[in-house]
C-alpha positions as a Markdown table, in Angstrom:
| # | Residue | x | y | z |
|---|---|---|---|---|
| 1 | Met | -4.9 | -21.0 | 14.3 |
| 2 | Ser | -8.1 | -20.9 | 12.4 |
| 3 | Gln | -9.3 | -18.1 | 14.6 |
| 4 | Leu | -6.1 | -16.2 | 13.8 |
| 5 | Phe | -6.5 | -16.4 | 10.0 |
| 6 | Arg | -10.3 | -15.7 | 9.6 |
| 7 | Asn | -12.1 | -12.9 | 7.6 |
| 8 | Arg | -12.5 | -10.0 | 9.9 |
| 9 | Leu | -13.8 | -7.7 | 7.2 |
| 10 | Ala | -17.1 | -9.6 | 6.7 |
| 11 | Ala | -18.6 | -7.7 | 9.7 |
| 12 | Leu | -17.5 | -4.4 | 8.3 |
| 13 | Asp | -19.5 | -4.4 | 5.0 |
| 14 | Leu | -19.4 | -1.0 | 3.4 |
| 15 | Gly | -22.4 | -1.8 | 1.2 |
| 16 | Trp | -20.4 | -1.3 | -1.9 |
| 17 | Lys | -21.3 | -3.2 | -5.2 |
| 18 | Trp | -18.7 | -5.4 | -6.7 |
| 19 | Trp | -18.6 | -3.1 | -9.8 |
| 20 | Phe | -17.5 | -0.2 | -7.6 |
| 21 | Ala | -14.1 | -1.9 | -8.2 |
| 22 | Val | -14.2 | -0.4 | -11.7 |
| 23 | Ile | -14.8 | 3.1 | -10.2 |
| 24 | Ala | -11.8 | 2.5 | -7.9 |
| 25 | Ala | -9.7 | 1.5 | -10.8 |
| 26 | Val | -10.7 | 4.4 | -12.8 |
| 27 | Gly | -9.8 | 6.7 | -9.8 |
| 28 | Ile | -6.3 | 5.0 | -9.6 |
| 29 | Thr | -5.9 | 5.6 | -13.3 |
| 30 | Leu | -6.8 | 9.2 | -13.1 |
| 31 | Ala | -4.3 | 9.7 | -10.2 |
| 32 | Gly | -1.6 | 7.9 | -12.3 |
| 33 | Met | -2.1 | 10.6 | -14.9 |
| 34 | Ile | -1.1 | 13.3 | -12.6 |
| 35 | Pro | 2.7 | 13.1 | -13.4 |
| 36 | Ala | 2.1 | 13.3 | -17.2 |
| 37 | Leu | -0.3 | 16.2 | -16.8 |
| 38 | Leu | 2.1 | 18.2 | -14.6 |
| 39 | Ala | 5.3 | 17.2 | -16.3 |
| 40 | Ala | 5.4 | 20.3 | -18.4 |
| 41 | Pro | 4.5 | 23.1 | -16.0 |
| 42 | Leu | 6.4 | 21.5 | -13.1 |
| 43 | Thr | 9.4 | 20.0 | -15.0 |
| 44 | Ala | 11.9 | 21.4 | -12.5 |
| 45 | Asp | 10.2 | 19.8 | -9.5 |
| 46 | Ala | 9.8 | 16.1 | -9.9 |
| 47 | Gly | 9.4 | 15.8 | -6.1 |
| 48 | Leu | 6.4 | 18.0 | -6.0 |
| 49 | Ile | 4.8 | 16.0 | -8.9 |
| 50 | Ser | 5.3 | 12.8 | -6.8 |
| 51 | Leu | 3.8 | 14.4 | -3.8 |
| 52 | Leu | 0.7 | 15.5 | -5.8 |
| 53 | Asn | 0.5 | 12.0 | -7.3 |
| 54 | Met | 0.4 | 10.4 | -3.8 |
| 55 | Ala | -2.3 | 12.8 | -2.7 |
| 56 | Ala | -4.3 | 12.2 | -5.8 |
| 57 | Leu | -4.0 | 8.4 | -5.3 |
| 58 | Ala | -5.2 | 8.7 | -1.7 |
| 59 | Ile | -8.1 | 11.0 | -2.5 |
| 60 | Ile | -9.5 | 10.4 | -6.0 |
| 61 | Pro | -10.5 | 6.5 | -5.8 |
| 62 | Leu | -12.2 | 6.9 | -2.4 |
| 63 | Gly | -13.7 | 10.2 | -3.4 |
| 64 | Leu | -15.3 | 8.6 | -6.5 |
| 65 | Leu | -16.6 | 5.7 | -4.5 |
| 66 | Ala | -18.0 | 8.1 | -1.9 |
| 67 | Leu | -19.8 | 9.9 | -4.8 |
| 68 | Ala | -21.1 | 6.6 | -6.2 |
| 69 | His | -22.4 | 5.5 | -2.8 |
| 70 | Arg | -23.5 | 9.0 | -1.8 |
| 71 | Arg | -21.7 | 9.0 | 1.4 |
| 72 | Leu | -18.2 | 8.9 | 2.8 |
| 73 | Pro | -17.0 | 5.4 | 4.2 |
| 74 | Ser | -16.6 | 5.5 | 7.9 |
| 75 | Arg | -13.3 | 5.0 | 9.6 |
| 76 | Glu | -14.8 | 2.2 | 11.6 |
| 77 | Arg | -16.0 | 0.1 | 8.6 |
| 78 | Leu | -12.8 | 0.8 | 6.7 |
| 79 | Gly | -10.9 | -0.5 | 9.8 |
| 80 | Leu | -8.9 | 2.7 | 10.1 |
| 81 | Arg | -8.4 | 2.2 | 13.9 |
| 82 | Phe | -5.5 | 2.6 | 16.2 |
| 83 | Asp | -6.3 | 0.2 | 19.0 |
| 84 | Leu | -4.1 | -2.4 | 17.3 |
| 85 | Leu | -4.1 | -5.7 | 19.0 |
| 86 | Gly | -1.3 | -8.2 | 19.4 |
| 87 | Arg | -2.9 | -10.3 | 16.8 |
| 88 | Asp | -2.9 | -7.4 | 14.3 |
| 89 | Leu | 0.7 | -6.6 | 14.8 |
| 90 | Ala | 1.6 | -10.2 | 14.6 |
| 91 | Ile | -0.1 | -10.6 | 11.4 |
| 92 | Gly | 1.5 | -7.5 | 10.0 |
| 93 | Phe | 5.0 | -8.5 | 11.1 |
| 94 | Ala | 4.6 | -12.0 | 9.7 |
| 95 | Ala | 3.6 | -10.6 | 6.3 |
| 96 | Val | 6.7 | -8.4 | 6.3 |
| 97 | Leu | 8.9 | -11.4 | 7.3 |
| 98 | Ile | 7.5 | -13.7 | 4.7 |
| 99 | Val | 7.8 | -11.0 | 2.0 |
| 100 | Asn | 11.6 | -10.5 | 2.9 |
| 101 | Val | 12.4 | -14.1 | 3.1 |
| 102 | Val | 10.7 | -14.8 | -0.3 |
| 103 | Phe | 12.6 | -11.8 | -1.8 |
| 104 | Glu | 15.9 | -13.1 | -0.5 |
| 105 | Leu | 15.2 | -16.5 | -2.1 |
| 106 | Leu | 14.3 | -14.9 | -5.3 |
| 107 | Ala | 17.4 | -12.7 | -5.2 |
| 108 | Arg | 19.5 | -15.9 | -4.9 |
| 109 | Leu | 17.7 | -17.6 | -7.6 |
| 110 | Met | 17.6 | -14.6 | -10.0 |
| 111 | Gly | 20.5 | -12.5 | -8.9 |
| 112 | Asp | 20.0 | -8.7 | -9.2 |
| 113 | Arg | 17.3 | -9.2 | -11.8 |
| 114 | Ile | 14.4 | -8.8 | -9.5 |
| 115 | Gly | 14.8 | -5.1 | -9.7 |
| 116 | Gly | 15.7 | -2.3 | -7.4 |
| 117 | Ala | 18.6 | -4.2 | -5.6 |
| 118 | Asp | 21.6 | -2.2 | -6.6 |
| 119 | Thr | 23.1 | 1.3 | -6.4 |
| 120 | Gly | 22.6 | 1.8 | -10.2 |
| 121 | Ala | 18.8 | 1.3 | -9.8 |
| 122 | Leu | 18.7 | 3.7 | -6.9 |
| 123 | Val | 20.4 | 6.4 | -8.8 |
| 124 | Ala | 18.2 | 5.7 | -11.8 |
| 125 | Asp | 15.2 | 6.2 | -9.6 |
| 126 | Gly | 16.5 | 9.8 | -9.0 |
| 127 | Phe | 18.5 | 9.4 | -5.8 |
| 128 | Gly | 21.7 | 11.5 | -5.3 |
| 129 | Gln | 20.4 | 14.9 | -6.6 |
| 130 | Gly | 20.9 | 16.6 | -3.3 |
| 131 | Leu | 19.7 | 16.3 | 0.3 |
| 132 | Arg | 16.4 | 17.9 | -0.1 |
| 133 | Ser | 15.5 | 15.7 | -3.2 |
| 134 | Asp | 16.8 | 12.5 | -1.5 |
| 135 | Ala | 14.9 | 13.3 | 1.7 |
| 136 | Leu | 11.7 | 14.0 | -0.2 |
| 137 | Met | 12.2 | 10.7 | -2.1 |
| 138 | Met | 12.4 | 8.7 | 1.2 |
| 139 | Leu | 9.4 | 10.5 | 2.5 |
| 140 | Ile | 7.5 | 9.4 | -0.5 |
| 141 | Val | 8.5 | 5.8 | -0.7 |
| 142 | Val | 8.4 | 5.0 | 3.0 |
| 143 | Val | 5.5 | 7.4 | 4.3 |
| 144 | Leu | 3.3 | 8.6 | 1.5 |
| 145 | Ala | 3.3 | 5.5 | -0.9 |
| 146 | Pro | 2.3 | 3.0 | 1.8 |
| 147 | Trp | -0.5 | 5.3 | 3.0 |
| 148 | Ala | -1.8 | 6.3 | -0.5 |
| 149 | Glu | -1.6 | 2.8 | -2.0 |
| 150 | Glu | -3.3 | 1.2 | 0.9 |
| 151 | Leu | -6.3 | 3.7 | 0.8 |
| 152 | Ala | -6.5 | 3.2 | -3.1 |
| 153 | Tyr | -5.8 | -0.4 | -3.7 |
| 154 | Arg | -6.9 | -2.0 | -0.3 |
| 155 | Ala | -9.6 | 0.3 | 1.2 |
| 156 | Gly | -10.8 | 1.1 | -2.4 |
| 157 | Leu | -10.3 | -1.6 | -5.0 |
| 158 | Phe | -10.0 | -4.7 | -2.7 |
| 159 | Arg | -12.9 | -3.7 | -0.4 |
| 160 | Ala | -15.2 | -3.1 | -3.3 |
| 161 | Leu | -14.5 | -6.5 | -4.8 |
| 162 | His | -14.5 | -8.2 | -1.2 |
| 163 | Asp | -17.8 | -6.6 | 0.0 |
| 164 | Gly | -19.6 | -6.8 | -3.3 |
| 165 | Leu | -18.7 | -10.4 | -4.2 |
| 166 | Gly | -19.1 | -11.4 | -0.5 |
| 167 | Arg | -22.8 | -11.2 | -0.9 |
| 168 | Ser | -22.8 | -13.8 | -3.6 |
| 169 | Arg | -24.2 | -17.2 | -2.4 |
| 170 | Ala | -22.6 | -18.9 | -5.3 |
| 171 | Leu | -19.1 | -17.7 | -4.4 |
| 172 | Gly | -19.4 | -17.8 | -0.5 |
| 173 | Ala | -17.3 | -15.6 | 1.8 |
| 174 | Ala | -14.2 | -17.6 | 1.2 |
| 175 | Gly | -14.4 | -17.6 | -2.6 |
| 176 | Ala | -15.3 | -13.9 | -2.7 |
| 177 | Ala | -12.2 | -13.1 | -0.5 |
| 178 | Ala | -9.9 | -15.3 | -2.6 |
| 179 | Ile | -11.1 | -13.6 | -5.9 |
| 180 | Ala | -10.8 | -10.1 | -4.3 |
| 181 | Val | -7.2 | -10.7 | -3.1 |
| 182 | Ala | -6.1 | -12.3 | -6.4 |
| 183 | Leu | -7.7 | -9.6 | -8.6 |
| 184 | Ser | -6.5 | -6.6 | -6.5 |
| 185 | Ala | -3.0 | -8.1 | -6.2 |
| 186 | Leu | -2.8 | -8.6 | -10.0 |
| 187 | Ile | -3.9 | -5.0 | -10.7 |
| 188 | Phe | -1.5 | -3.6 | -8.1 |
| 189 | Ala | 1.4 | -5.6 | -9.6 |
| 190 | Leu | 0.5 | -4.5 | -13.2 |
| 191 | Ala | 0.4 | -0.9 | -12.0 |
| 192 | His | 4.1 | -1.2 | -10.8 |
| 193 | Ser | 5.6 | -3.6 | -13.3 |
| 194 | Ala | 4.7 | -5.8 | -16.3 |
| 195 | Pro | 4.5 | -9.6 | -16.9 |
| 196 | Gly | 7.9 | -10.9 | -18.0 |
| 197 | Glu | 9.7 | -8.2 | -16.0 |
| 198 | Pro | 11.9 | -9.6 | -13.2 |
| 199 | Ser | 10.2 | -7.3 | -10.7 |
| 200 | Phe | 6.7 | -8.5 | -11.6 |
| 201 | Ile | 6.9 | -11.6 | -9.2 |
| 202 | Pro | 8.0 | -9.6 | -6.2 |
| 203 | Tyr | 5.4 | -7.0 | -6.8 |
| 204 | Leu | 2.7 | -9.7 | -7.1 |
| 205 | Ile | 3.8 | -11.3 | -3.8 |
| 206 | Val | 3.8 | -7.9 | -2.0 |
| 207 | Ser | 0.4 | -7.0 | -3.5 |
| 208 | Ala | -1.1 | -10.3 | -2.2 |
| 209 | Met | 0.3 | -10.0 | 1.3 |
| 210 | Phe | -1.1 | -6.6 | 2.4 |
| 211 | Pro | -4.9 | -7.5 | 1.5 |
| 212 | Leu | -4.4 | -10.7 | 3.5 |
| 213 | Val | -3.2 | -8.6 | 6.4 |
| 214 | Tyr | -6.3 | -6.4 | 6.0 |
| 215 | Leu | -8.5 | -9.3 | 5.6 |
| 216 | Trp | -7.2 | -11.3 | 8.7 |
| 217 | Ser | -6.8 | -8.4 | 11.0 |
| 218 | Gly | -9.8 | -6.3 | 9.9 |
| 219 | Ser | -7.5 | -3.3 | 10.3 |
| 220 | Leu | -6.6 | -1.1 | 7.4 |
| 221 | Thr | -4.1 | 0.6 | 9.9 |
| 222 | Ala | -2.3 | -2.8 | 10.2 |
| 223 | Ala | -2.0 | -3.1 | 6.5 |
| 224 | Ile | -0.7 | 0.4 | 6.1 |
| 225 | Leu | 1.8 | -0.1 | 8.9 |
| 226 | Ala | 2.9 | -3.5 | 7.4 |
| 227 | His | 3.4 | -1.7 | 4.0 |
| 228 | Ser | 5.4 | 1.1 | 5.6 |
| 229 | Leu | 7.6 | -1.4 | 7.6 |
| 230 | Gln | 8.3 | -3.3 | 4.4 |
| 231 | Ser | 9.3 | -0.2 | 2.6 |
| 232 | Ser | 11.3 | 0.9 | 5.5 |
| 233 | Phe | 13.3 | -2.3 | 5.7 |
| 234 | Ala | 13.9 | -2.6 | 1.8 |
| 235 | Trp | 15.0 | 1.1 | 1.4 |
| 236 | Gly | 17.0 | 1.0 | 4.6 |
| 237 | Met | 18.9 | -2.0 | 3.4 |
| 238 | Leu | 19.4 | -0.4 | 0.0 |
| 239 | Leu | 20.8 | 2.8 | 1.4 |
| 240 | Tyr | 23.1 | 0.9 | 3.8 |
| 241 | Arg | 24.6 | -1.2 | 0.9 |
| 242 | Ala | 24.9 | 2.0 | -1.2 |
| 243 | Arg | 26.9 | 3.9 | 1.3 |
| 244 | Gly | 30.4 | 3.0 | 0.0 |
| 245 | Glu | 29.4 | 3.9 | -3.6 |
| 246 | Ile | 27.3 | 7.2 | -3.3 |
| 247 | Glu | 26.9 | 9.7 | -0.6 |
| 248 | Val | 24.1 | 8.8 | 1.8 |
| 249 | Ala | 23.3 | 11.5 | 4.5 |
| 250 | Pro | 22.6 | 10.1 | 8.0 |
| 251 | Val | 19.3 | 12.0 | 8.1 |
| 252 | Leu | 18.0 | 9.7 | 5.4 |
| 253 | Phe | 18.3 | 6.8 | 7.8 |
| 254 | Val | 16.3 | 8.7 | 10.4 |
| 255 | Ile | 13.6 | 9.3 | 7.8 |
| 256 | Val | 13.5 | 5.7 | 6.7 |
| 257 | Leu | 13.5 | 4.3 | 10.3 |
| 258 | Gly | 10.9 | 6.7 | 11.4 |
| 259 | Gly | 8.8 | 6.3 | 8.4 |
| 260 | Pro | 6.2 | 3.9 | 9.9 |
| 261 | Ala | 5.6 | 6.2 | 12.8 |
| 262 | Leu | 5.1 | 9.0 | 10.3 |
| 263 | Thr | 2.7 | 6.9 | 8.3 |
| 264 | Leu | 0.6 | 6.1 | 11.4 |
| 265 | Ala | 0.4 | 9.8 | 12.1 |
| 266 | Leu | -0.7 | 10.6 | 8.6 |
| 267 | Ser | -3.3 | 7.7 | 8.8 |
| 268 | Trp | -4.6 | 9.2 | 12.0 |
| 269 | Leu | -5.2 | 12.5 | 10.5 |
| 270 | Thr | -7.0 | 10.7 | 7.6 |
| 271 | Ala | -9.3 | 9.0 | 10.1 |
| 272 | Arg | -10.2 | 12.3 | 11.6 |
| 273 | Leu | -11.6 | 13.5 | 8.2 |
| 274 | Leu | -13.9 | 10.5 | 8.0 |
| 275 | Pro | -17.1 | 10.0 | 9.8 |
| 276 | Ala | -16.8 | 7.7 | 12.8 |
| 277 | Arg | -19.5 | 5.2 | 11.9 |
């Protein structure tokens, strides 16, 4: 069991300093400003703004880190590989299972207050404005968001903390990993919710699980896949429960169920743009 849950990123040190995490956070912040900057010229197309936001989130943080380090990170050291082992898949599926079990327990304790659990929340997020808009929304939440967020928060922010602090003799590898998981999880949760909001705890749990998948598998691909599977399950269930109250086109279920495969394809294309070693 100890061999299963061991740090497999230690051997993939990117050479980043711990303060590179600040650079990653700045990149994430800049990417988050895209919707506000484009709101006026592209008011009529919220879907396009979201697409550009996801692209910026995937590119800007890692781009700034590459500039700071004076070279692109390699796909090998990022763990962006596609020879996933049974161990990698088991860790990813276990994370998704744990997240959903915890969410179910929280839902029973807190009712619908954990956020995003009813049709009203779905409509408030922009669903129901036509097939094109709904399909684009599903592509963003199930395919693009897992891909972009894992590149920004896990490959960028988490790895900068993990690799930089991991060289500290005072902290040790285990201490550095724990701090990296905790800080990156907190920042991810704060970017999506606020302390005191019912959705904050679920986001905090999710944001802690995916860096653990990355840490224990040594595979960014496994973390991206786990994230997409979680989103696919959550949004699939939400659409299924909403069928009787609002119109849900069957093609949306195809997009949601096929989302993880599309995310893997997008990740493969991303890997082709990075140096091998």
